[in-house]
mmCIF file of N, CA and C in Angstrom:
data_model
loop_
_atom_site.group_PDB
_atom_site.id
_atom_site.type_symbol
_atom_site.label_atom_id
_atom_site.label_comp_id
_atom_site.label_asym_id
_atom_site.label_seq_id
_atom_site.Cartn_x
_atom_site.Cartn_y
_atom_site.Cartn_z
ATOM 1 N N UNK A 1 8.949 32.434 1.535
ATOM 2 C CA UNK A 1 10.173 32.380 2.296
ATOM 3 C C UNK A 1 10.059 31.280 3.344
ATOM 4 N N UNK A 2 10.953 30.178 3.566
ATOM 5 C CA UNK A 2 11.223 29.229 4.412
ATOM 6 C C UNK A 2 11.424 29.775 6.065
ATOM 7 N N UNK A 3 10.341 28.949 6.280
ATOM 8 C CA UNK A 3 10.969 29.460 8.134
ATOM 9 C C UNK A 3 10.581 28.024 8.658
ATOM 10 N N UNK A 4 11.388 27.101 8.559
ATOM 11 C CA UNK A 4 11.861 25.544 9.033
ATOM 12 C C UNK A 4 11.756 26.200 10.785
ATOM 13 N N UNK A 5 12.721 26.764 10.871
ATOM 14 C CA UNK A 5 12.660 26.886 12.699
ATOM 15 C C UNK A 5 11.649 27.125 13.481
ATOM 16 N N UNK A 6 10.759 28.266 12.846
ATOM 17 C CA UNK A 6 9.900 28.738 13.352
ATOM 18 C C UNK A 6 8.534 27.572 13.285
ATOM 19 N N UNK A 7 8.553 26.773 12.309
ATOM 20 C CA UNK A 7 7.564 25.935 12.577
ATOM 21 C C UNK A 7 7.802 24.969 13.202
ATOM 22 N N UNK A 8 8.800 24.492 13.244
ATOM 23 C CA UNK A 8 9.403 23.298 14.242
ATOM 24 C C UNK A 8 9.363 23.616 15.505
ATOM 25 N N UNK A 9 9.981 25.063 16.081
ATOM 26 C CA UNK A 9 9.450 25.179 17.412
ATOM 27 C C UNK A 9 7.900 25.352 17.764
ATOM 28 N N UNK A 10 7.378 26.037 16.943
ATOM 29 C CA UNK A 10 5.780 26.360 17.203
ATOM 30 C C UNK A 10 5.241 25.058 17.626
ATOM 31 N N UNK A 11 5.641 24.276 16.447
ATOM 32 C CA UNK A 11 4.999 22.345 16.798
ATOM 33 C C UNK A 11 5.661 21.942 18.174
ATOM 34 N N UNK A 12 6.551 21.956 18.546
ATOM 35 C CA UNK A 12 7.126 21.866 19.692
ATOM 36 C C UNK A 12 6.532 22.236 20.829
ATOM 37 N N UNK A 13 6.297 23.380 20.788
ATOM 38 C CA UNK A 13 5.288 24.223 22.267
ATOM 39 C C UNK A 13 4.172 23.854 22.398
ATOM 40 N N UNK A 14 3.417 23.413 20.946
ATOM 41 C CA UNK A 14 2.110 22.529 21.350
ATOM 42 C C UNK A 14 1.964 21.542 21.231
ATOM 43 N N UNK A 15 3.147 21.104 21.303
ATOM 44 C CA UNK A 15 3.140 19.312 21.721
ATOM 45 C C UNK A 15 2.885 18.495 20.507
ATOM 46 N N UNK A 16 2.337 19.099 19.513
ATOM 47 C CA UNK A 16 1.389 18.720 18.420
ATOM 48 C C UNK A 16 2.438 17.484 17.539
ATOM 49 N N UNK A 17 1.355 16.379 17.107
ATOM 50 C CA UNK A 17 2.355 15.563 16.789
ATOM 51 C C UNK A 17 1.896 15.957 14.776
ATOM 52 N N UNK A 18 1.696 17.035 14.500
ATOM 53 C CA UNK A 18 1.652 17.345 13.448
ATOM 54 C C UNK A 18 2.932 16.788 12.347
ATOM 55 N N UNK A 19 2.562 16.718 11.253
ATOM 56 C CA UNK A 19 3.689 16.149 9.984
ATOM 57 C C UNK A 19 3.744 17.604 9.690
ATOM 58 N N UNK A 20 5.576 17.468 9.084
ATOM 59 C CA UNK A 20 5.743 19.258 8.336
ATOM 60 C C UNK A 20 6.118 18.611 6.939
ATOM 61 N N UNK A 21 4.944 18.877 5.599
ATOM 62 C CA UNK A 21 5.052 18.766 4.550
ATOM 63 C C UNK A 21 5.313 19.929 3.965
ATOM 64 N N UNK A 22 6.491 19.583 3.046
ATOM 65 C CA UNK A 22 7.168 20.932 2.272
ATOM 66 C C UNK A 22 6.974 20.571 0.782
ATOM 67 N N UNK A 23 7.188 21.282 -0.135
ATOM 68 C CA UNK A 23 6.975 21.318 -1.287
ATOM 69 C C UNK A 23 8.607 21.433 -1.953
ATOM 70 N N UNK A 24 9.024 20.824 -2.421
ATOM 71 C CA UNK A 24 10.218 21.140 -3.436
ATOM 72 C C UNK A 24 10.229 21.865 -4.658
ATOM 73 N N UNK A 25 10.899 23.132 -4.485
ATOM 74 C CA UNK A 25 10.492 23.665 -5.914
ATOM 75 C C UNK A 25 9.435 24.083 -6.288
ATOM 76 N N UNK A 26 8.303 24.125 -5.085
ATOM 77 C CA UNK A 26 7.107 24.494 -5.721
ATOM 78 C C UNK A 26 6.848 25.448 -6.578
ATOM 79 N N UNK A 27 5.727 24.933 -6.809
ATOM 80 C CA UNK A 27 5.817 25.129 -8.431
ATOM 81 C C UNK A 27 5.482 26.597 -8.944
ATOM 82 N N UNK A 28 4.944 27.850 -8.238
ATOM 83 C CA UNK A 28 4.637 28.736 -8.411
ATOM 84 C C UNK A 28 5.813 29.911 -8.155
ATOM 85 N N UNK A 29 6.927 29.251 -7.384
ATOM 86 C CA UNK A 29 8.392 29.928 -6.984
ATOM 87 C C UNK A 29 8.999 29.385 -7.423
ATOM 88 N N UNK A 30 10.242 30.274 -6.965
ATOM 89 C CA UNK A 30 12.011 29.291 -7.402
ATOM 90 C C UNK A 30 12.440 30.087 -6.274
ATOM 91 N N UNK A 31 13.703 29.138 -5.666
ATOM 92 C CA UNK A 31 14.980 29.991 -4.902
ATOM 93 C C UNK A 31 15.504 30.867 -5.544
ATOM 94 N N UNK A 32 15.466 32.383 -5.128
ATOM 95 C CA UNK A 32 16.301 33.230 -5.975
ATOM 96 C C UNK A 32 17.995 32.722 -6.444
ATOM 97 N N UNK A 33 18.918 32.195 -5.141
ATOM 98 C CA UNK A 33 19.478 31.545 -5.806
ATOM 99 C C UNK A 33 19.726 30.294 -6.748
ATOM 100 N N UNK A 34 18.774 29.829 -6.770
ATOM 101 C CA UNK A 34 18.682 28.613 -7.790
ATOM 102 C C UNK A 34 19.230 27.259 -6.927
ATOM 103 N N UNK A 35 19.586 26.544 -8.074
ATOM 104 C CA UNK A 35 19.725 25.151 -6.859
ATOM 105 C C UNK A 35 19.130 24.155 -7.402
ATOM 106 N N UNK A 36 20.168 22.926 -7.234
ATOM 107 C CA UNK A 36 19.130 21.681 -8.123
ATOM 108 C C UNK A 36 17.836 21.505 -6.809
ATOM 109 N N UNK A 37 16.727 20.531 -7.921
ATOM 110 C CA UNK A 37 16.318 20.441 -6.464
ATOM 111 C C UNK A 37 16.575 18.726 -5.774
ATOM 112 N N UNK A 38 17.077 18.369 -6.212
ATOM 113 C CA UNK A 38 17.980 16.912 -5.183
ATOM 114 C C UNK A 38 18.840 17.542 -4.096
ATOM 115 N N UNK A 39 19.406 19.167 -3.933
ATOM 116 C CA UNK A 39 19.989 19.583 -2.652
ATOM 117 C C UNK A 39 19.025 20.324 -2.277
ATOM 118 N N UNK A 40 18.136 20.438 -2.355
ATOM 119 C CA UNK A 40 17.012 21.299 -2.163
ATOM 120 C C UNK A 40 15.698 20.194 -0.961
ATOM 121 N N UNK A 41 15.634 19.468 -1.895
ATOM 122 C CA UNK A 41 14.873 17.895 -1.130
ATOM 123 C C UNK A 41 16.035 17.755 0.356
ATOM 124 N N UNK A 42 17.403 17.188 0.061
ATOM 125 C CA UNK A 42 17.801 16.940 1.413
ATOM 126 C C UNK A 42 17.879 18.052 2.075
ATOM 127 N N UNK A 43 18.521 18.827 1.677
ATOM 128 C CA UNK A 43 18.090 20.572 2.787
ATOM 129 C C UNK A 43 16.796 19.959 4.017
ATOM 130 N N UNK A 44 15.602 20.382 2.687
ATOM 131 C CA UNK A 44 14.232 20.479 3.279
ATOM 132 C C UNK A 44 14.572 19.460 4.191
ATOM 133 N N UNK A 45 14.721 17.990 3.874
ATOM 134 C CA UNK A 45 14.681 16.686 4.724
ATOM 135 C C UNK A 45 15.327 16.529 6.430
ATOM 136 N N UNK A 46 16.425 16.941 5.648
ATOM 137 C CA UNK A 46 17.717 16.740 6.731
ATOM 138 C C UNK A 46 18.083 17.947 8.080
ATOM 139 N N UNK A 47 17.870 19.161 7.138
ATOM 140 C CA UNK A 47 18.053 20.147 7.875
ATOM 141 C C UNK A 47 16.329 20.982 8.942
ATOM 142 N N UNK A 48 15.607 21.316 7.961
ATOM 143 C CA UNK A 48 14.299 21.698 8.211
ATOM 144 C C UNK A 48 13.607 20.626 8.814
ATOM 145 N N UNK A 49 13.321 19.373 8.634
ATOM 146 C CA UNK A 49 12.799 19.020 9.571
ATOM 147 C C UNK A 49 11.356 18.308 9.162
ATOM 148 N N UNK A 50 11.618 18.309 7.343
ATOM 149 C CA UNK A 50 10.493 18.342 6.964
ATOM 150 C C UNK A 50 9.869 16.636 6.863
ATOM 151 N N UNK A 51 9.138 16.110 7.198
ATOM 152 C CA UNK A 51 8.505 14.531 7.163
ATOM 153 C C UNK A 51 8.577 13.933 5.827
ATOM 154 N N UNK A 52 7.583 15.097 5.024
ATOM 155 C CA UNK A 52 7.086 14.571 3.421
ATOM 156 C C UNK A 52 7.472 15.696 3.046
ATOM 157 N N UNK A 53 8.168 14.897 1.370
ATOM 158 C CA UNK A 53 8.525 15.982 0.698
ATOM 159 C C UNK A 53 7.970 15.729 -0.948
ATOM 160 N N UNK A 54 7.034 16.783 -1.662
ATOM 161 C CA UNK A 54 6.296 16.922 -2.236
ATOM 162 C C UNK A 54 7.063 17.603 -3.129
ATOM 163 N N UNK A 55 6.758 17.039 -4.633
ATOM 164 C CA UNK A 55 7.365 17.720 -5.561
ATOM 165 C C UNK A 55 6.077 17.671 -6.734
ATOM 166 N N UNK A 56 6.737 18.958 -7.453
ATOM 167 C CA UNK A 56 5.194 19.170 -8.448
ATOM 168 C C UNK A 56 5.699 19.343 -9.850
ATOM 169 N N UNK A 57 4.633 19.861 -10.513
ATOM 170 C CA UNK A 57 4.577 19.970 -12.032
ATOM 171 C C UNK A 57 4.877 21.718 -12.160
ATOM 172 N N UNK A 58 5.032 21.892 -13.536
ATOM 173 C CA UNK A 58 5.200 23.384 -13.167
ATOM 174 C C UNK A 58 3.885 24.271 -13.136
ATOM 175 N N UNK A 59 2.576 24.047 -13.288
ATOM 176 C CA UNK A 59 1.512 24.893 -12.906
ATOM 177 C C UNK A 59 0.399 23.995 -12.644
ATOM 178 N N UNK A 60 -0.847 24.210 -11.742
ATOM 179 C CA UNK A 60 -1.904 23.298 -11.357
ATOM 180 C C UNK A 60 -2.284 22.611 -12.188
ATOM 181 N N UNK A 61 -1.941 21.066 -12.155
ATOM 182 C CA UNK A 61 -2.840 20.482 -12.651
ATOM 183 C C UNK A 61 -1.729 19.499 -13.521
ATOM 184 N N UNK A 62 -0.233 20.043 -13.697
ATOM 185 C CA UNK A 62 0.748 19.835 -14.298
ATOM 186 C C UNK A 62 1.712 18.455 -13.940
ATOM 187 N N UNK A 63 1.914 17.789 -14.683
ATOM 188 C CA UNK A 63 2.388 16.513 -14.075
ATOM 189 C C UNK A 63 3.892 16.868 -13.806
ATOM 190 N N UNK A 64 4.187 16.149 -12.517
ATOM 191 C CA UNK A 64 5.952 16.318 -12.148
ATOM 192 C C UNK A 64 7.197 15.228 -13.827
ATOM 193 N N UNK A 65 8.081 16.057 -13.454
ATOM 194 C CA UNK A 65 8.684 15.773 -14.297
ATOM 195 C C UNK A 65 9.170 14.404 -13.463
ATOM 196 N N UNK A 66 9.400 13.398 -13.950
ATOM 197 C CA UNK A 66 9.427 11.979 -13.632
ATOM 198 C C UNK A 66 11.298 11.917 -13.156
ATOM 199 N N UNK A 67 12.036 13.089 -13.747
ATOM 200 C CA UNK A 67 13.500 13.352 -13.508
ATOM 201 C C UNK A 67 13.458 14.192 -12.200
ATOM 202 N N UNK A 68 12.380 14.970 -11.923
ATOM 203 C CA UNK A 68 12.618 15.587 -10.413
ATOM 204 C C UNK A 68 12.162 14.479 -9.358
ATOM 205 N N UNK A 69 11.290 13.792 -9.712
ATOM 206 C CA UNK A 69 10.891 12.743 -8.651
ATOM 207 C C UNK A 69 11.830 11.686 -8.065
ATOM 208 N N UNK A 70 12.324 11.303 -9.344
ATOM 209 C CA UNK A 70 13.315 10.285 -9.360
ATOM 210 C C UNK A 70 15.067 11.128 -8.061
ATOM 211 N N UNK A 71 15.234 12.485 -8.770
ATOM 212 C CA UNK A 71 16.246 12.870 -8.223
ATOM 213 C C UNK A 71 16.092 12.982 -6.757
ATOM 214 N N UNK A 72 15.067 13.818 -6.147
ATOM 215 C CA UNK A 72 14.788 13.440 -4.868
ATOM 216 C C UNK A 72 14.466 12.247 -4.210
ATOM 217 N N UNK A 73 13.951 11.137 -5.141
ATOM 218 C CA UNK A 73 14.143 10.027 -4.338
ATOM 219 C C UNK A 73 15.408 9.190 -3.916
ATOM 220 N N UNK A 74 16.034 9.358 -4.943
ATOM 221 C CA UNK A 74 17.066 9.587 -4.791
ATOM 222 C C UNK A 74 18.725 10.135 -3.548
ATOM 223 N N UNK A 75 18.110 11.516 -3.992
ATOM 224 C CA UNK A 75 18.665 12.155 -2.841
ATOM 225 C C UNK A 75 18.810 12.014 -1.285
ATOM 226 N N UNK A 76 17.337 11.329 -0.877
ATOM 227 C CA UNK A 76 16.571 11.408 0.139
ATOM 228 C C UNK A 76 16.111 9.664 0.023
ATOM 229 N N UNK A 77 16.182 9.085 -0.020
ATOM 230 C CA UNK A 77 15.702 7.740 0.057
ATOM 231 C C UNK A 77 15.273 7.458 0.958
ATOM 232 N N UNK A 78 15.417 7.770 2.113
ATOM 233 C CA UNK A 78 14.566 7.761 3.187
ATOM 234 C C UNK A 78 13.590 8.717 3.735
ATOM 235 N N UNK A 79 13.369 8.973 2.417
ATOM 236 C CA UNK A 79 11.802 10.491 2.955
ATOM 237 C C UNK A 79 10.949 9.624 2.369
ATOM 238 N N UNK A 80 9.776 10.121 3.238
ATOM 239 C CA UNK A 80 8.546 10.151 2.202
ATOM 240 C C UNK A 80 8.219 11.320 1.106
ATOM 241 N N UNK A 81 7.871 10.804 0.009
ATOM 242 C CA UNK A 81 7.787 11.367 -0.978
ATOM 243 C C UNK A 81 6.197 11.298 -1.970
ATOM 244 N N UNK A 82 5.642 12.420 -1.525
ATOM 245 C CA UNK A 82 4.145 12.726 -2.888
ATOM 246 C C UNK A 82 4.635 13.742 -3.750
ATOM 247 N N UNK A 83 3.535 13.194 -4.671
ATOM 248 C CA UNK A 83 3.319 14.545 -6.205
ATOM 249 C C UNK A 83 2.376 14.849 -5.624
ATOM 250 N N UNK A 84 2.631 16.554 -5.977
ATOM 251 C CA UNK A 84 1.815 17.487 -5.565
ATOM 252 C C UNK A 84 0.658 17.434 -6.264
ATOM 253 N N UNK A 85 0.729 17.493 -8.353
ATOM 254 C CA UNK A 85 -0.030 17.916 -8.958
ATOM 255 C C UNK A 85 0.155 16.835 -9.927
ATOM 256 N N UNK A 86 -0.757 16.710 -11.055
ATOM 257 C CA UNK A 86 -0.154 16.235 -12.347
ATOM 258 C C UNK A 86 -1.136 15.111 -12.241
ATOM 259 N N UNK A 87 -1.247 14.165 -11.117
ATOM 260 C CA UNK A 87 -1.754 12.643 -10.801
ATOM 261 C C UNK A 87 -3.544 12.733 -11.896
ATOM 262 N N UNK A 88 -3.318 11.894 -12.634
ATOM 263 C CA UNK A 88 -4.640 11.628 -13.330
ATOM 264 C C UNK A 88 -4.916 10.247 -13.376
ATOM 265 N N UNK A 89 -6.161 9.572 -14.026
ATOM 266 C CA UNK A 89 -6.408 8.347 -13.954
ATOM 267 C C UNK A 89 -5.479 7.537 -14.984
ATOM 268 N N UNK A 90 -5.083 8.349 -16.277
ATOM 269 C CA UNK A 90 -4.311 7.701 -16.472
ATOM 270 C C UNK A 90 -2.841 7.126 -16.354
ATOM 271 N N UNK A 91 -1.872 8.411 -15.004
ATOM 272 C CA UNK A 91 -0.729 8.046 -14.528
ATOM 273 C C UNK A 91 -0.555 7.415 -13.429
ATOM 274 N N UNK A 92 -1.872 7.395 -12.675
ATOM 275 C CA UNK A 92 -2.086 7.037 -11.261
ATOM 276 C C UNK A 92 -1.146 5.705 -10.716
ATOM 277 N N UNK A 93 -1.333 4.280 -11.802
ATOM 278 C CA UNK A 93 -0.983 3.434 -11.390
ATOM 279 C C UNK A 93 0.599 3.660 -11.482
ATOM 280 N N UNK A 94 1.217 3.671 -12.816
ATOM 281 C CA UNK A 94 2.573 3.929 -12.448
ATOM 282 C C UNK A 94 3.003 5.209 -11.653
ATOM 283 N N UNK A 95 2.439 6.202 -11.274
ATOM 284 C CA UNK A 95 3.014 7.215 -10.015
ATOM 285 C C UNK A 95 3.495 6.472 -9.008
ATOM 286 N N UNK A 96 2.167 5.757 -8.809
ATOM 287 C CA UNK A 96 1.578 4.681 -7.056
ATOM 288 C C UNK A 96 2.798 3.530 -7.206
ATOM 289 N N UNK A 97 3.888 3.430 -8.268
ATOM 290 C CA UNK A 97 5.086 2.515 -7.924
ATOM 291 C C UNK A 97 6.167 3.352 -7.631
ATOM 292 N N UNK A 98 6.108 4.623 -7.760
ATOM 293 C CA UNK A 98 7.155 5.383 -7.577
ATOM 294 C C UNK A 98 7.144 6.254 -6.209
ATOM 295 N N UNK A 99 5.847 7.036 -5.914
ATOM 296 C CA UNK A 99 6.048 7.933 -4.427
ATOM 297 C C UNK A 99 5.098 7.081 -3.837
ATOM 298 N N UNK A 100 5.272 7.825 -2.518
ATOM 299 C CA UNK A 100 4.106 7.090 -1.663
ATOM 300 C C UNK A 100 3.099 7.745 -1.050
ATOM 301 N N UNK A 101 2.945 9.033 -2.244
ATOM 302 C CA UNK A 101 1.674 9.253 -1.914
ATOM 303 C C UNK A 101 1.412 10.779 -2.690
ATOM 304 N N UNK A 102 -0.148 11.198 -3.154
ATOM 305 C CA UNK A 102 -0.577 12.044 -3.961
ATOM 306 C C UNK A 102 -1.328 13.551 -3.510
ATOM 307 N N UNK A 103 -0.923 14.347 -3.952
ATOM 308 C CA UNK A 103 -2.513 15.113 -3.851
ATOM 309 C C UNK A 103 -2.965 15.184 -4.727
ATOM 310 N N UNK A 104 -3.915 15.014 -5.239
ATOM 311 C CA UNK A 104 -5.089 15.058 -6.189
ATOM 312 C C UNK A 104 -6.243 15.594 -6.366
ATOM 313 N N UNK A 105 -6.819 16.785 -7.365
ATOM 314 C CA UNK A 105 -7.526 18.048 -7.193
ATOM 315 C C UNK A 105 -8.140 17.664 -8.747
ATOM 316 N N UNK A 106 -6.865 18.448 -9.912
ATOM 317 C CA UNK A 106 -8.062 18.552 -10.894
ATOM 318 C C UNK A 106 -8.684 17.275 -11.831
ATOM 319 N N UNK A 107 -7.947 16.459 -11.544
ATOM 320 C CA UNK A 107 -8.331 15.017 -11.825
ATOM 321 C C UNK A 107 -9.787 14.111 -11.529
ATOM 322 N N UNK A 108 -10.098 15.058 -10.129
ATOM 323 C CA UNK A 108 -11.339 14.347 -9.740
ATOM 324 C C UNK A 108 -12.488 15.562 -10.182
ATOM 325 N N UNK A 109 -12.316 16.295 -10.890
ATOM 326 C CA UNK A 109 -13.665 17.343 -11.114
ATOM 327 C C UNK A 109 -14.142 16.737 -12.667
ATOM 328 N N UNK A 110 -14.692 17.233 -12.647
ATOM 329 C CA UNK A 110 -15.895 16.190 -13.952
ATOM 330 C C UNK A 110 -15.144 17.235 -15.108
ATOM 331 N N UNK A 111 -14.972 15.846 -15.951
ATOM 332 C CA UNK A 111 -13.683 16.136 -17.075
ATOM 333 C C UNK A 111 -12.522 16.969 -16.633
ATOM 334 N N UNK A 112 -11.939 16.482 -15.567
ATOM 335 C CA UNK A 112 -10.581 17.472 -15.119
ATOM 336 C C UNK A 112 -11.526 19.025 -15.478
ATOM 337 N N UNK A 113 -11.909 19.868 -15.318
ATOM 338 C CA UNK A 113 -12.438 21.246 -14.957
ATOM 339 C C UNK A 113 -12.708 21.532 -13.379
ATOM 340 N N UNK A 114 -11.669 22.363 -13.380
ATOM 341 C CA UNK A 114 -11.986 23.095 -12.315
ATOM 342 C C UNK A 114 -12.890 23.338 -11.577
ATOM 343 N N UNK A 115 -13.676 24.215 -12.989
ATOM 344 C CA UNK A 115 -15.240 25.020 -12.543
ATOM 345 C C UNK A 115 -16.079 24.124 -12.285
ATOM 346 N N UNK A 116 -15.640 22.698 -12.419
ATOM 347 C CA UNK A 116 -16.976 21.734 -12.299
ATOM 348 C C UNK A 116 -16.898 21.094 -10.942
ATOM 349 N N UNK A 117 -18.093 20.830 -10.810
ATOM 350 C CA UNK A 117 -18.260 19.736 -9.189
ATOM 351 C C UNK A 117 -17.537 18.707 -9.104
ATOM 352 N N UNK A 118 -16.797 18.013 -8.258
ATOM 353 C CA UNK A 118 -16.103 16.449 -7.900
ATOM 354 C C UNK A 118 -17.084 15.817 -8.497
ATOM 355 N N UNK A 119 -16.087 14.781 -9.170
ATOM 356 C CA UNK A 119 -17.206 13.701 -9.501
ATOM 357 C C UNK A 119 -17.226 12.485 -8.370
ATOM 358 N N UNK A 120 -18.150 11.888 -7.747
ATOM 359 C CA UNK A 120 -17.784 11.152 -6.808
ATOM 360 C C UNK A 120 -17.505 9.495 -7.686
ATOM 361 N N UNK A 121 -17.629 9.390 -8.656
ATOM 362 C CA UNK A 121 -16.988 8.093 -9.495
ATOM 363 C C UNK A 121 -15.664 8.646 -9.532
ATOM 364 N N UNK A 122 -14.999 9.503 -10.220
ATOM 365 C CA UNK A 122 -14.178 9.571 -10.714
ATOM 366 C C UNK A 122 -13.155 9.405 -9.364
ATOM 367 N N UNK A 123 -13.514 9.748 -7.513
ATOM 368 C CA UNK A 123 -13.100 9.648 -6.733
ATOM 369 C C UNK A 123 -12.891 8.445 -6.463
ATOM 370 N N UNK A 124 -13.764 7.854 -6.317
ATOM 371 C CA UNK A 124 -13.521 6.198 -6.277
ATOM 372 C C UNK A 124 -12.676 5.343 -7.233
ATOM 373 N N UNK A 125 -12.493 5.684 -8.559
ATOM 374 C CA UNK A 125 -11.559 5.164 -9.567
ATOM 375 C C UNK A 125 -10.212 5.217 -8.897
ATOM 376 N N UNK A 126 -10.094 7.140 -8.722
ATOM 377 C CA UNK A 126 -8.921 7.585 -8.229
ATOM 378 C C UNK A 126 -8.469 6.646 -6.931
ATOM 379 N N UNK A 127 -9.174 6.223 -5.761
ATOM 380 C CA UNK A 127 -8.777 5.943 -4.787
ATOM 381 C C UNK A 127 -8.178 4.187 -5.001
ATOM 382 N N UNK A 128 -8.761 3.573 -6.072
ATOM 383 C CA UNK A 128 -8.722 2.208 -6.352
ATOM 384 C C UNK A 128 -7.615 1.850 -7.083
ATOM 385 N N UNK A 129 -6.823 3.268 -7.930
ATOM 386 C CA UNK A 129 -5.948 3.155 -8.705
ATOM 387 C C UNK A 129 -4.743 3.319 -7.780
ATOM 388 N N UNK A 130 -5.066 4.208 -6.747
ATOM 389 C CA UNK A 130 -3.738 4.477 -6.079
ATOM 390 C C UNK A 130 -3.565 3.260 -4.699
ATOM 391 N N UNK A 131 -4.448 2.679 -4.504
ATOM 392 C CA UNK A 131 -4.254 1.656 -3.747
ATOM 393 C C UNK A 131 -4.999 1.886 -2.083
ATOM 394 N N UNK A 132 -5.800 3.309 -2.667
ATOM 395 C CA UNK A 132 -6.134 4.176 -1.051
ATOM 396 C C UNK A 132 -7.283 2.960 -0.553
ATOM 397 N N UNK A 133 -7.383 2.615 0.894
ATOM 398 C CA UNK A 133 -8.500 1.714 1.216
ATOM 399 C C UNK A 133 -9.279 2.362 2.125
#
């Protein structure tokens, strides 16, 4: 459940120059009422308060549909905009022309597995592909 106010004032009282990153659609919910999410992105943007707005795939590890990315950029052209999930070595470079920026989890564990340790190559690929310095 969204509570935009309540974190905006909280950040407020402590001065904190914290970013409020929201998730669009994330991926483990839906709005009970439904809702594209291009009014969903400016909501979050415009109304809530939110900095970055993050859109995902539909389960960990899942690449965003390239039509939700596009629609919120869209929508919102003046947000910042990451993928939550999905980012691998091989989408990295064309993602890195589209948002401006990633989280990235199962991509860097040795052979995408979870259960396995970071690979610290595969981190460095990752960071070289997306342009991180």
């Amino acid at each position: 459940e969204g509570q935009a106010h309540a974190w905006l004032r909280y950040r407020r009282e402590l001065g904190a120059r914290a970013k409020l990153v929201a998730d669009v659609h994330v991926k483990h919910a839906r709005p009970l009422a439904g809702g594209r999410i291009e009014e969903a992105a400016a909501d979050l943007y415009r109304r809530a308060g939110a900095d970055v707005l993050i859109v995902t795939g539909r389960s960990t590890g899942g690449e965003a549909a390239a039509g939700d990315v596009m629609a919120v950029r869209e929508a919102v052209p003046e947000a910042t905009v990451w993928l939550g999930s999905g980012v691998n070595h091989e989408t990295a470079a064309d993602w890195s022309r589209v948002v401006h920026g990633a989280i990235v989890g199962t991509a860097l564990h040795r052979n995408s597995d979870l259960g396995a340790p970071i690979d610290t190559e595969r981190v460095r690929r990752m960071a070289a592909l997306l342009g991180a310095r």
